[in-house]
Each structure stands twice: as C-alpha cells, then as structure tokens.
Coordinates of C-alpha atoms in Angstrom, one line a residue:
F29 CA 55.4 102.6 165.8
Y30 CA 54.9 102.4 161.9
K31 CA 55.5 99.1 160.2
M32 CA 56.7 99.7 156.8
F33 CA 56.8 96.6 154.4
F34 CA 59.2 96.2 151.3
Y35 CA 59.4 99.5 149.7
I36 CA 58.7 102.9 151.4
F37 CA 55.2 104.0 150.4
I38 CA 53.1 107.1 151.0
Y39 CA 50.9 107.4 153.6
C40 CA 49.2 110.5 154.9
L41 CA 46.4 112.4 155.9
D42 CA 44.2 113.7 153.1
Y43 CA 42.2 116.8 153.9
F44 CA 40.1 116.8 150.5
I45 CA 38.9 113.2 150.2
Y46 CA 37.1 112.0 153.6
H47 CA 34.2 110.3 154.7
N48 CA 32.5 112.4 157.1
A49 CA 34.9 114.9 158.4
S50 CA 38.5 116.0 157.3
P51 CA 41.0 114.4 157.0
S52 CA 41.2 110.4 156.2
L53 CA 44.2 108.3 156.0
Y54 CA 45.5 107.8 152.6
I55 CA 47.7 104.8 151.7
S56 CA 49.3 104.3 148.2
P57 CA 52.4 102.1 146.8
P58 CA 55.3 104.2 145.9
V59 CA 55.5 105.9 142.6
D60 CA 59.0 104.3 141.4
Q61 CA 57.7 100.6 142.4
P62 CA 58.7 98.4 139.5
P63 CA 55.3 97.2 137.8
D64 CA 55.8 93.7 138.5
I65 CA 56.3 94.2 142.3
Y66 CA 53.2 94.2 144.9
G67 CA 54.2 94.8 148.3
R68 CA 52.2 95.4 151.5
Y69 CA 51.6 98.7 153.0
G70 CA 50.2 99.4 156.2
V71 CA 50.0 102.0 159.2
R72 CA 50.1 100.6 162.6
S73 CA 48.2 102.0 165.6
E74 CA 49.4 102.1 168.9
Q75 CA 47.7 99.4 171.3
F76 CA 45.1 100.0 173.2
A77 CA 43.0 98.0 176.1
I78 CA 40.4 95.5 175.3
T79 CA 38.7 92.9 177.6
P80 CA 39.8 89.3 177.0
G81 CA 37.1 87.0 175.5
H82 CA 34.8 89.6 174.5
T83 CA 32.9 89.9 171.3
Y84 CA 33.8 92.9 169.3
T85 CA 32.5 94.6 166.0
L86 CA 35.0 96.8 164.0
R87 CA 33.5 99.3 161.7
W88 CA 35.3 101.7 159.0
Y89 CA 34.8 103.3 155.6
I90 CA 37.3 102.9 152.8
K91 CA 37.4 104.3 149.3
G92 CA 39.4 103.0 146.6
V93 CA 41.0 104.9 143.2
N94 CA 42.1 102.3 140.6
L95 CA 42.7 99.6 143.0
Q96 CA 44.3 96.5 141.1
P97 CA 45.4 93.2 142.4
K98 CA 48.5 91.3 141.4
P99 CA 47.4 89.2 138.4
G100 CA 46.1 86.0 139.4
V101 CA 45.6 87.1 143.0
K102 CA 42.3 87.8 145.1
A103 CA 43.2 90.5 147.2
T104 CA 41.4 93.4 148.8
P105 CA 42.4 96.0 151.0
Y106 CA 41.7 95.2 154.9
I107 CA 42.3 96.2 158.5
A108 CA 44.8 93.8 160.2
I109 CA 43.9 93.3 163.9
Y110 CA 46.2 92.1 166.2
V111 CA 45.6 90.6 169.7
Y112 CA 48.3 90.8 172.3
D113 CA 48.6 89.6 175.8
G114 CA 49.5 93.3 176.9
H115 CA 53.2 92.6 177.9
D116 CA 55.0 93.2 174.7
T117 CA 53.4 94.0 171.2
E118 CA 56.8 93.6 169.3
L119 CA 56.3 89.5 169.8
M120 CA 53.8 87.6 167.9
P121 CA 50.4 88.3 168.6
L122 CA 48.0 85.8 170.3
Q123 CA 45.6 86.4 167.6
T124 CA 45.6 87.9 163.8
I125 CA 42.7 88.7 162.0
L126 CA 42.6 89.9 158.5
A127 CA 39.4 92.0 158.3
S128 CA 38.2 93.1 155.0
G129 CA 34.4 93.3 156.0
G130 CA 33.6 90.1 154.0
Q131 CA 31.4 91.7 151.5
G132 CA 33.2 90.6 148.7
L133 CA 36.6 92.0 147.2
L134 CA 37.1 95.8 146.8
Q135 CA 38.7 96.7 143.6
G136 CA 38.8 99.1 140.8
N137 CA 37.2 102.8 141.8
F138 CA 34.3 102.9 144.6
D139 CA 33.2 105.9 146.5
W140 CA 32.7 105.4 150.4
I141 CA 31.8 101.9 151.7
E142 CA 31.1 101.0 155.2
R143 CA 32.9 97.7 156.2
T144 CA 32.3 95.7 159.6
A145 CA 34.1 92.8 161.0
Q146 CA 33.2 90.6 164.1
F147 CA 35.6 88.8 166.2
V148 CA 36.1 87.5 169.7
A149 CA 39.2 88.6 171.6
D150 CA 41.5 85.8 172.8
S151 CA 40.9 84.7 176.2
N152 CA 44.3 86.0 177.1
G153 CA 44.2 89.1 174.8
W154 CA 44.5 92.6 176.6
M155 CA 45.8 94.8 174.1
L156 CA 44.8 95.4 170.5
V157 CA 46.7 97.1 167.3
L158 CA 44.8 97.7 164.3
N159 CA 46.7 98.1 160.9
P160 CA 44.9 99.4 157.8
T161 CA 46.7 97.6 154.9
L162 CA 46.9 97.7 151.2
D163 CA 48.5 94.2 150.2
T164 CA 49.3 92.7 147.0
M165 CA 47.4 95.8 145.1
K166 CA 48.3 98.9 143.2
G167 CA 46.1 101.9 143.4
D168 CA 44.9 104.4 146.2
V169 CA 43.0 103.7 149.2
Y170 CA 41.4 105.7 151.7
F171 CA 40.5 104.7 155.6
D172 CA 38.3 106.7 157.8
D173 CA 35.8 106.7 160.7
I174 CA 37.4 103.6 162.3
S175 CA 35.4 102.5 165.5
L176 CA 35.5 99.4 167.6
Y177 CA 32.4 98.3 169.5
D178 CA 32.3 95.8 172.7
D179 CA 29.2 93.8 171.9
T180 CA 29.5 91.9 175.3
A181 CA 29.8 95.1 177.4
G182 CA 27.2 97.2 175.0
E183 CA 29.9 100.1 174.5
F184 CA 32.1 101.7 172.2
V185 CA 36.0 101.3 173.0
D186 CA 38.2 104.2 173.3
L187 CA 39.9 104.0 170.0
P188 CA 42.5 106.7 169.8
N189 CA 42.1 108.9 166.8
G190 CA 39.9 106.3 164.8
D191 CA 38.5 109.3 162.9
F192 CA 41.9 110.8 162.2
D193 CA 40.5 114.0 163.1
S194 CA 43.4 114.9 165.6
E195 CA 45.3 115.4 162.3
R196 CA 47.7 112.3 163.2
A197 CA 48.1 109.4 160.8
D198 CA 49.4 107.3 164.0
Y199 CA 46.3 107.0 165.8
D200 CA 47.6 108.5 168.9
S201 CA 45.5 111.0 170.7

C-alpha cells in the first residue's frame, strides 16, 4: 500500500501549501537523517485500470523548497509510473517510467510548476500505479492536481484522488 525506502520519511497532506485547492501531498526526508545519506521517498497509489497499448499524458504540479541533490548526482523529483499486467502488482512491473516532465532538473526553491510526461502503455498492461518520489535529494517537495489523459481514447482516466482533495494521501477514493 505504502512503499517506504530506507529511512522512515515524512509525508502528509498539507492544507496551507497547495496548487489549486487544499490540500497537496507533501514529502520530505526525515529530520534526523545523517547528512551523508540520501534516500528514496515515495507514496504509492492504489492500482487503477488503463487500456493496453494506449498513449497517455500524465500531468501534475510540483513545488520545491530547498531541494538539494546529493553532490555529483543529477537528481530531480519525479513520478514513477508502473504498468502491470493486472494480476499482481507486487511482482515486477511490465514497464517502469520515471516521469520528471523532461523540462530540466528541479532544484532549490520554486513555486508551482506544471509538468507533463507522455508514455505508451505496454501491450499487456492493464493496471497502473503512480508513485510521486523524492530520490537522492534533500528538501521538501509538494505534488498536486495529478491527472492522466488517455490520448488514444480522447478522455481522462478515472484517477482516484489525484488532487488529494478527498483528504487522503493514498489516492484512495
């Protein structure tokens, strides 16, 4: 349900910092993390249905506060997209896409920025899981208004709680 990597990290809904409507998803490394340790911290969505072979556009908004990558590493917050065959999402995904939006690295302090990433779902991919992630960086990151558009069908995919307005950090409806 929730995947935590390395140290226990901070994630919650933030009712004061948000893009369009309160709240947003807030992710931050633990306060007591050693200064030379950089982990991977993400919140995994519930799985939801997609159509195999279709082209999709993922859109989200992101805000950063004092984001600093590990020295010598090119890092940026991203949304991991996992495509599964629909039988068991605990197995290895058929397809993994690390979607940063492709418009350069996001570091330091920045206000809400819209990001997009387009991908084609695997021909056997029936289920999708999204995982907003802060990887190999320190600082605070906010995600909000996550949506998925099926370009092939010309319609939005029912993405449970992509705007976090149901007041749950787990995308559950």
